[in-house]
Short mmCIF file of C-alpha atoms in Angstrom, two decimals:
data_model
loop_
_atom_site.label_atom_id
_atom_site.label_comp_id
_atom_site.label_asym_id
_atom_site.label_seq_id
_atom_site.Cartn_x
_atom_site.Cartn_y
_atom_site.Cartn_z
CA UNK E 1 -20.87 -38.91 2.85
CA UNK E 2 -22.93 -36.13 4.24
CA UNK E 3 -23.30 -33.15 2.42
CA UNK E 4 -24.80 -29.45 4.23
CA UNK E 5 -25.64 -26.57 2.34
CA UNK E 6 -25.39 -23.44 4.81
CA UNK E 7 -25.99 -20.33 2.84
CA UNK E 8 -24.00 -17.26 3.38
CA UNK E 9 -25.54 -13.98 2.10
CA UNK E 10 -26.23 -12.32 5.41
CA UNK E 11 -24.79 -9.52 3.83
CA UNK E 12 -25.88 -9.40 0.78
CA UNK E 13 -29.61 -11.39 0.57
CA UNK E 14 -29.62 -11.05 -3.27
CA UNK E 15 -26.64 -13.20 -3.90
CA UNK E 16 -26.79 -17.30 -3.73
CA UNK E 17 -23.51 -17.64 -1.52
CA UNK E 18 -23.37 -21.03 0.28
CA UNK E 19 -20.67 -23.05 1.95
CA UNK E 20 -20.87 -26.50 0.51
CA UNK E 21 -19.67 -29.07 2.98
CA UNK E 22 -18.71 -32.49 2.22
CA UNK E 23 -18.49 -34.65 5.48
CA UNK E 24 -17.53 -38.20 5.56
CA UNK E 25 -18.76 -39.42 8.81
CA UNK E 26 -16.02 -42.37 8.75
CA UNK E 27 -13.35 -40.21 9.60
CA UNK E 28 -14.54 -40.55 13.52
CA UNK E 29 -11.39 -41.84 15.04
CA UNK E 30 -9.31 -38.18 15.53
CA UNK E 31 -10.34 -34.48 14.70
CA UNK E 32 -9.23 -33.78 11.02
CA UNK E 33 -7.85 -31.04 8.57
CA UNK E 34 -11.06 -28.99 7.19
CA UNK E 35 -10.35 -27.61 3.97
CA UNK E 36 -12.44 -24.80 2.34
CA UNK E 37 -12.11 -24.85 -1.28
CA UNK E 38 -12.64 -21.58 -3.41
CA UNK E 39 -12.96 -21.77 -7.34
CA UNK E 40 -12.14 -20.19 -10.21
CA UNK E 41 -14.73 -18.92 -12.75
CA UNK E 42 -13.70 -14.84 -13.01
CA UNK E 43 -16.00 -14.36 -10.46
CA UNK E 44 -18.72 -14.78 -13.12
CA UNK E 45 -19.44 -18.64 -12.41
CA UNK E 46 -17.92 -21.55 -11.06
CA UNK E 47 -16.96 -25.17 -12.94
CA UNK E 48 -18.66 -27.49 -10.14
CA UNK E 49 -18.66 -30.52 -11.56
CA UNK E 50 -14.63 -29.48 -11.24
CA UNK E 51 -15.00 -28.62 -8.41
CA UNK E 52 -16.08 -31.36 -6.69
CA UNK E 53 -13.57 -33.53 -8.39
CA UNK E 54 -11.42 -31.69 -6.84
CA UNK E 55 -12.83 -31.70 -3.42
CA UNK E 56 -13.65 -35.24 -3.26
CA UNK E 57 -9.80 -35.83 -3.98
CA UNK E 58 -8.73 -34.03 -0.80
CA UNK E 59 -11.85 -35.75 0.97
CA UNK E 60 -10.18 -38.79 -0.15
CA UNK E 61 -6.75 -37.92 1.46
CA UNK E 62 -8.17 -37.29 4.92
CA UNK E 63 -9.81 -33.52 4.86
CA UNK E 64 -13.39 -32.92 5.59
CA UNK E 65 -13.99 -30.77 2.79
CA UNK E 66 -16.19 -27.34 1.53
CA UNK E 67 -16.54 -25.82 -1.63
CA UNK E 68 -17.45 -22.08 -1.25
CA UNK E 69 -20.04 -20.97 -3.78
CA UNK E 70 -19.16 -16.62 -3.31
CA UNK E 71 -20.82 -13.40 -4.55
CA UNK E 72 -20.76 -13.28 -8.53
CA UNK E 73 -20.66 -9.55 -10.50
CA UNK E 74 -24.05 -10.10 -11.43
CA UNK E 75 -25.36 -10.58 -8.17
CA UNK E 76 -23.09 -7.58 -6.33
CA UNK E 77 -21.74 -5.17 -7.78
CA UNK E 78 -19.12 -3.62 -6.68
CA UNK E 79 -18.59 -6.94 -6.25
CA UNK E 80 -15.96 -6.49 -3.29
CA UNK E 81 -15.30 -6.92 -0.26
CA UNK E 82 -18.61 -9.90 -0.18
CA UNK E 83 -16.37 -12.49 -1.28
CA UNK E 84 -13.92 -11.70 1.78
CA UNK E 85 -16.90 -11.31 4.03
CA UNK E 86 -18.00 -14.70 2.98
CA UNK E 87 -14.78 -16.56 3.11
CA UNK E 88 -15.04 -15.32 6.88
CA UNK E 89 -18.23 -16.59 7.41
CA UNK E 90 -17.18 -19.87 5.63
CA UNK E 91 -14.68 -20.13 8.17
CA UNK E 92 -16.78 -19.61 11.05
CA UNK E 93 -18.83 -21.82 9.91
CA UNK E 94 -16.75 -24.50 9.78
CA UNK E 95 -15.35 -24.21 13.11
CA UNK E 96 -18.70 -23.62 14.71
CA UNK E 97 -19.16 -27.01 13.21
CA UNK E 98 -16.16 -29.33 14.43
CA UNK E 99 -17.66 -31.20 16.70
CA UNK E 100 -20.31 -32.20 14.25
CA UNK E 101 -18.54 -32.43 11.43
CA UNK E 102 -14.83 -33.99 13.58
CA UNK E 103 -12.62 -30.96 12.44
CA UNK E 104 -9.85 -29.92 14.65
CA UNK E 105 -10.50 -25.89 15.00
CA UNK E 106 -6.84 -25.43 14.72
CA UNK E 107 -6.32 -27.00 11.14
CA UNK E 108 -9.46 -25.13 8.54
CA UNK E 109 -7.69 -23.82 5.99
CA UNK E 110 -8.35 -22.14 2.26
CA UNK E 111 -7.15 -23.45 -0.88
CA UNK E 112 -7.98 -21.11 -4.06
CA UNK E 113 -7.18 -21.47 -7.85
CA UNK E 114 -7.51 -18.50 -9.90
CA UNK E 115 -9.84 -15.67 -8.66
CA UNK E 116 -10.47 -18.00 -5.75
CA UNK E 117 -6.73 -17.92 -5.53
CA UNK E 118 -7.41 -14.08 -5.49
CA UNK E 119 -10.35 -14.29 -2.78
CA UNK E 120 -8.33 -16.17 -0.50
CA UNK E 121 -4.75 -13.74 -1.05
CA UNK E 122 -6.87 -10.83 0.24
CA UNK E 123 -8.50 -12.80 2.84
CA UNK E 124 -4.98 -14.21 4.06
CA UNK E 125 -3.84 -10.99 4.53
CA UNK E 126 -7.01 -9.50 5.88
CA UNK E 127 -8.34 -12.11 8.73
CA UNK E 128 -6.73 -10.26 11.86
CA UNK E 129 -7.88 -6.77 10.94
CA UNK E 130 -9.85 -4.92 12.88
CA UNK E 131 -12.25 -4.28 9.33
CA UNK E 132 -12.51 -7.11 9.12
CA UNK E 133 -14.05 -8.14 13.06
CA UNK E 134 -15.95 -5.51 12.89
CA UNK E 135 -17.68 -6.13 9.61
CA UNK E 136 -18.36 -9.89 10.64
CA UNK E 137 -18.93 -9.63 14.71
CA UNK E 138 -16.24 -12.37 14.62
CA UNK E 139 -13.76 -12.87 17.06
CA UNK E 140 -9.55 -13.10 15.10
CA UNK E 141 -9.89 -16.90 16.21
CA UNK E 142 -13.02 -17.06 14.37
CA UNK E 143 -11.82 -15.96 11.15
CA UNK E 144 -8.15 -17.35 11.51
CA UNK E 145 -7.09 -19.87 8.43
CA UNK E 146 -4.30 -22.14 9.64
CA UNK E 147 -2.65 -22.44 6.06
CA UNK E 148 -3.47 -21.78 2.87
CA UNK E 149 -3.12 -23.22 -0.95
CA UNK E 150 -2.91 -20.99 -4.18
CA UNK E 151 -3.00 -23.08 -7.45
CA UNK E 152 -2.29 -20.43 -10.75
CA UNK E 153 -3.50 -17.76 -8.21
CA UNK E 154 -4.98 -13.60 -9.63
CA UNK E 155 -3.09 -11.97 -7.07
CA UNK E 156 -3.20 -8.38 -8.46
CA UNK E 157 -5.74 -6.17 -11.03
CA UNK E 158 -2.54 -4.47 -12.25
CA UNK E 159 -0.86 -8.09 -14.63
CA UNK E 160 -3.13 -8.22 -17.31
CA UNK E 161 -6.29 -9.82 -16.09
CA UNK E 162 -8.64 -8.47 -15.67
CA UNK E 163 -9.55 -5.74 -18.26
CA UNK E 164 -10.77 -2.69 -17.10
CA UNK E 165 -14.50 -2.80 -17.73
CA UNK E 166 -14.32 -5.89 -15.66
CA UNK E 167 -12.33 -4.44 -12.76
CA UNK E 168 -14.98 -1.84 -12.64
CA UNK E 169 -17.71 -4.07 -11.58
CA UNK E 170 -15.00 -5.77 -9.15
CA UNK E 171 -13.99 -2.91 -7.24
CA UNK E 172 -14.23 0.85 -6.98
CA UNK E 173 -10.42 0.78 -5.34
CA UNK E 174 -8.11 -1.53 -7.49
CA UNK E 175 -5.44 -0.59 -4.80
CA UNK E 176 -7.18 -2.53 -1.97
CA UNK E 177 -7.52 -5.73 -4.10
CA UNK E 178 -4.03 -5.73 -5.19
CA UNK E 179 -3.03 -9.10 -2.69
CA UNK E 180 0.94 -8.33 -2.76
CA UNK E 181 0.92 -5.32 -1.46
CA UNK E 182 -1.19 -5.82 1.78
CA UNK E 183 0.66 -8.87 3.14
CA UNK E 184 1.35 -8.81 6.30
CA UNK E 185 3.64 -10.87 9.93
CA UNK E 186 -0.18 -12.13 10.45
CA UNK E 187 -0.22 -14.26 7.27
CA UNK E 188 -0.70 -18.10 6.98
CA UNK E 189 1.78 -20.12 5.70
CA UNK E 190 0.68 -20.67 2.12
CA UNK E 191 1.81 -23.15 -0.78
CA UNK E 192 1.59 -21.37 -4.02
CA UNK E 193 1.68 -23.27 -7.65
CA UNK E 194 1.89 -22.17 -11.29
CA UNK E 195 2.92 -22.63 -14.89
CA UNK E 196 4.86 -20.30 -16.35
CA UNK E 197 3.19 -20.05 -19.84
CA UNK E 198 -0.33 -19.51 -18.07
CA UNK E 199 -2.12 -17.42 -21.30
CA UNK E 200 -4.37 -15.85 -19.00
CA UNK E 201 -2.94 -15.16 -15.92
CA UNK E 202 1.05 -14.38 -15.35
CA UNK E 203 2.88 -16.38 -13.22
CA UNK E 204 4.30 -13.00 -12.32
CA UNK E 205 1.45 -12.98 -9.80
CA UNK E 206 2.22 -16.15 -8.01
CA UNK E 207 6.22 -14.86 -8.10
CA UNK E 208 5.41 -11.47 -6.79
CA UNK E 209 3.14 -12.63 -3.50
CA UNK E 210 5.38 -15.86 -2.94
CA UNK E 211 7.95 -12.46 -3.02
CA UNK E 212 5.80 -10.09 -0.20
CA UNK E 213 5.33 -13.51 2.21
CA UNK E 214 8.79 -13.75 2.06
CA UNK E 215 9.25 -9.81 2.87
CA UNK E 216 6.96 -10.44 5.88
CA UNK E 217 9.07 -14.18 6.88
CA UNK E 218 5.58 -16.08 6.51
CA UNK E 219 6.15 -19.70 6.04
CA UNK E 220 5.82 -20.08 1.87
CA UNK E 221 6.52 -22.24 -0.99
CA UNK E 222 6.60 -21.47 -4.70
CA UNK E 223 6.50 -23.73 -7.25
CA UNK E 224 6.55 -22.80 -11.02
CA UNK E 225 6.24 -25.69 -13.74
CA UNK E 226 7.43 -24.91 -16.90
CA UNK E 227 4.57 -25.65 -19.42
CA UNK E 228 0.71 -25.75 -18.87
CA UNK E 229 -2.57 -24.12 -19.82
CA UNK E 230 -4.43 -22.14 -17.20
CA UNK E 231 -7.18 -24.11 -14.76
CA UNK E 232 -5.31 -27.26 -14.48
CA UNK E 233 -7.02 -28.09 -11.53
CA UNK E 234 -5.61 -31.50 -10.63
CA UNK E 235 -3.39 -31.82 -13.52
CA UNK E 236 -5.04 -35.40 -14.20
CA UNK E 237 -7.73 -36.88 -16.37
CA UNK E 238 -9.99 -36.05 -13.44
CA UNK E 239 -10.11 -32.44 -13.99
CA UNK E 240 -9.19 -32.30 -17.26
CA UNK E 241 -10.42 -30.22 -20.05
CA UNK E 242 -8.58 -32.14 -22.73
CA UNK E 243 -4.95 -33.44 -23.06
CA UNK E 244 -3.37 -30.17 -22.58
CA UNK E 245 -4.43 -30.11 -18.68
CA UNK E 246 -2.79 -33.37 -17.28
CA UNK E 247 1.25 -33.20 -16.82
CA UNK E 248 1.59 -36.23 -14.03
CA UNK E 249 4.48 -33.69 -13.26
CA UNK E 250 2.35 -31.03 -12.58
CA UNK E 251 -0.09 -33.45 -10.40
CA UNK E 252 2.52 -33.66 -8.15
CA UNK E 253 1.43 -30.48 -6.54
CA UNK E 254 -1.01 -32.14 -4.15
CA UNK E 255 2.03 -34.34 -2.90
CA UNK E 256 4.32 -30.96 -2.64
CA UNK E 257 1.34 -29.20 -0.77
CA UNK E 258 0.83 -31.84 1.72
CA UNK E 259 4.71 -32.37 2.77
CA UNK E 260 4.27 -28.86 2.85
CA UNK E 261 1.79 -28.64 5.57
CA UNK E 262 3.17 -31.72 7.58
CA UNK E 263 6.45 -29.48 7.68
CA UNK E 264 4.68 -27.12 9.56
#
């Protein structure tokens, strides 16, 4: 396994942005799935030892793989829109990269849990704007995802999380980071998970974006488990915390997201 660190803070030279890309250079025979993975950590820090757990699994399963290590509040602040801006460059990255790394351009997509879940909402609905080419000098193929993957996704400021003394070093304009309400035709397909007793972010989030891709006919699946603590992650002893984060049923997701994508 190969791994390139490529950092990304063009934009903002103070933060320590990077695209970390996990290539296995067995997987010669066909161009493959790239999958950009963006973390949780309330945009304060990210788990990577997690992390990579979690993106050596979908290495394992046939995805050349990236972790994106974004803008924290104590590096930016307003902290927004340099997470979007590097989820583009991530992107572009990655396909400027395909031949090297054997990734078919037509199959990089973004899988977020949590406020990565949030980063890559806003991005979905935000990679064919004009903004958003002209803030990168990237082309709409450039930036394109081909599908994404929310797992107990912050879709809006307005649910609960986060408090407002927090939202103030996200954003000066809540409105433009609420995810639901900027969907539009131009949106990936995208898998969404959850549990329904999440303590720190409401399901009503996953529910109410799974809602506006359906308002908008973009391919989408929901699904809601009953019971299960927030950052799950794989929902096996892998990723988890203690006892209370593996459910096998829950763990099922990956299989769910992956019929999911061959479906499309």
């Amino acid at each position: 396994m190969q791994i390139t660190k490529t950092p990304l803070n063009q934009v903002n030279p103070q933060s320590q942005a990077e695209l970390i890309s996990y290539v296995d250079p067995s997987l010669t025979d066909a161009l493959n799935p790239a999958l950009i993975f963006v973390p949780g950590g309330s945009y304060t820090h990210i788990d990577f030892k997690q992390s990579e757990k979690v993106a050596l699994r979908f290495l394992s399963l046939g995805f050349q793989v990236s972790i994106l290590r974004y803008s924290f509040v104590d590096e930016v602040q307003p902290l927004f829109p340099a997470p979007l801006l590097e989820t583009a460059q991530a992107i572009a990255t990655t396909k400027q990269n395909a031949a090297q790394w054997h990734v078919d351009r037509q199959k990089v997509m973004l899988m977020g849990f949590s406020v990565g879940g949030h980063v890559v909402a806003n991005y979905n609905n935000l990679w064919s704007s004009d903004w958003l080419q002209a803030q990168t000098h990237l082309s709409a193929e450039d930036l394109k995802p081909a599908t994404t993957i929310l797992g107990y996704p912050v879709i809006t400021p307005f649910d609960g999380f986060p408090d407002q003394p927090t939202l103030a070093q996200w954003t000066n304009n809540p409105d433009e980071i609420a995810a639901d309400q900027h969907v539009t035709a131009d949106n990936a397909p995208t898998f969404i998970w959850a549990t329904t007793d999440d303590q720190l972010v409401s399901s009503k989030n996953a529910v109410d974006y799974f809602l506006a891709l359906q308002a908008h006919q973009v391919p989408t699946e929901l699904h809601l488990y009953h019971h299960g603590p927030h950052g799950m992650a794989l929902a096996d002893e892998t990723t988890a915390y203690d006892e209370r984060h593996q459910d096998s049923r829950i763990a099922d997701w990956i299989a769910n997201a992956l019929a999911f994508l061959r479906e499309l």
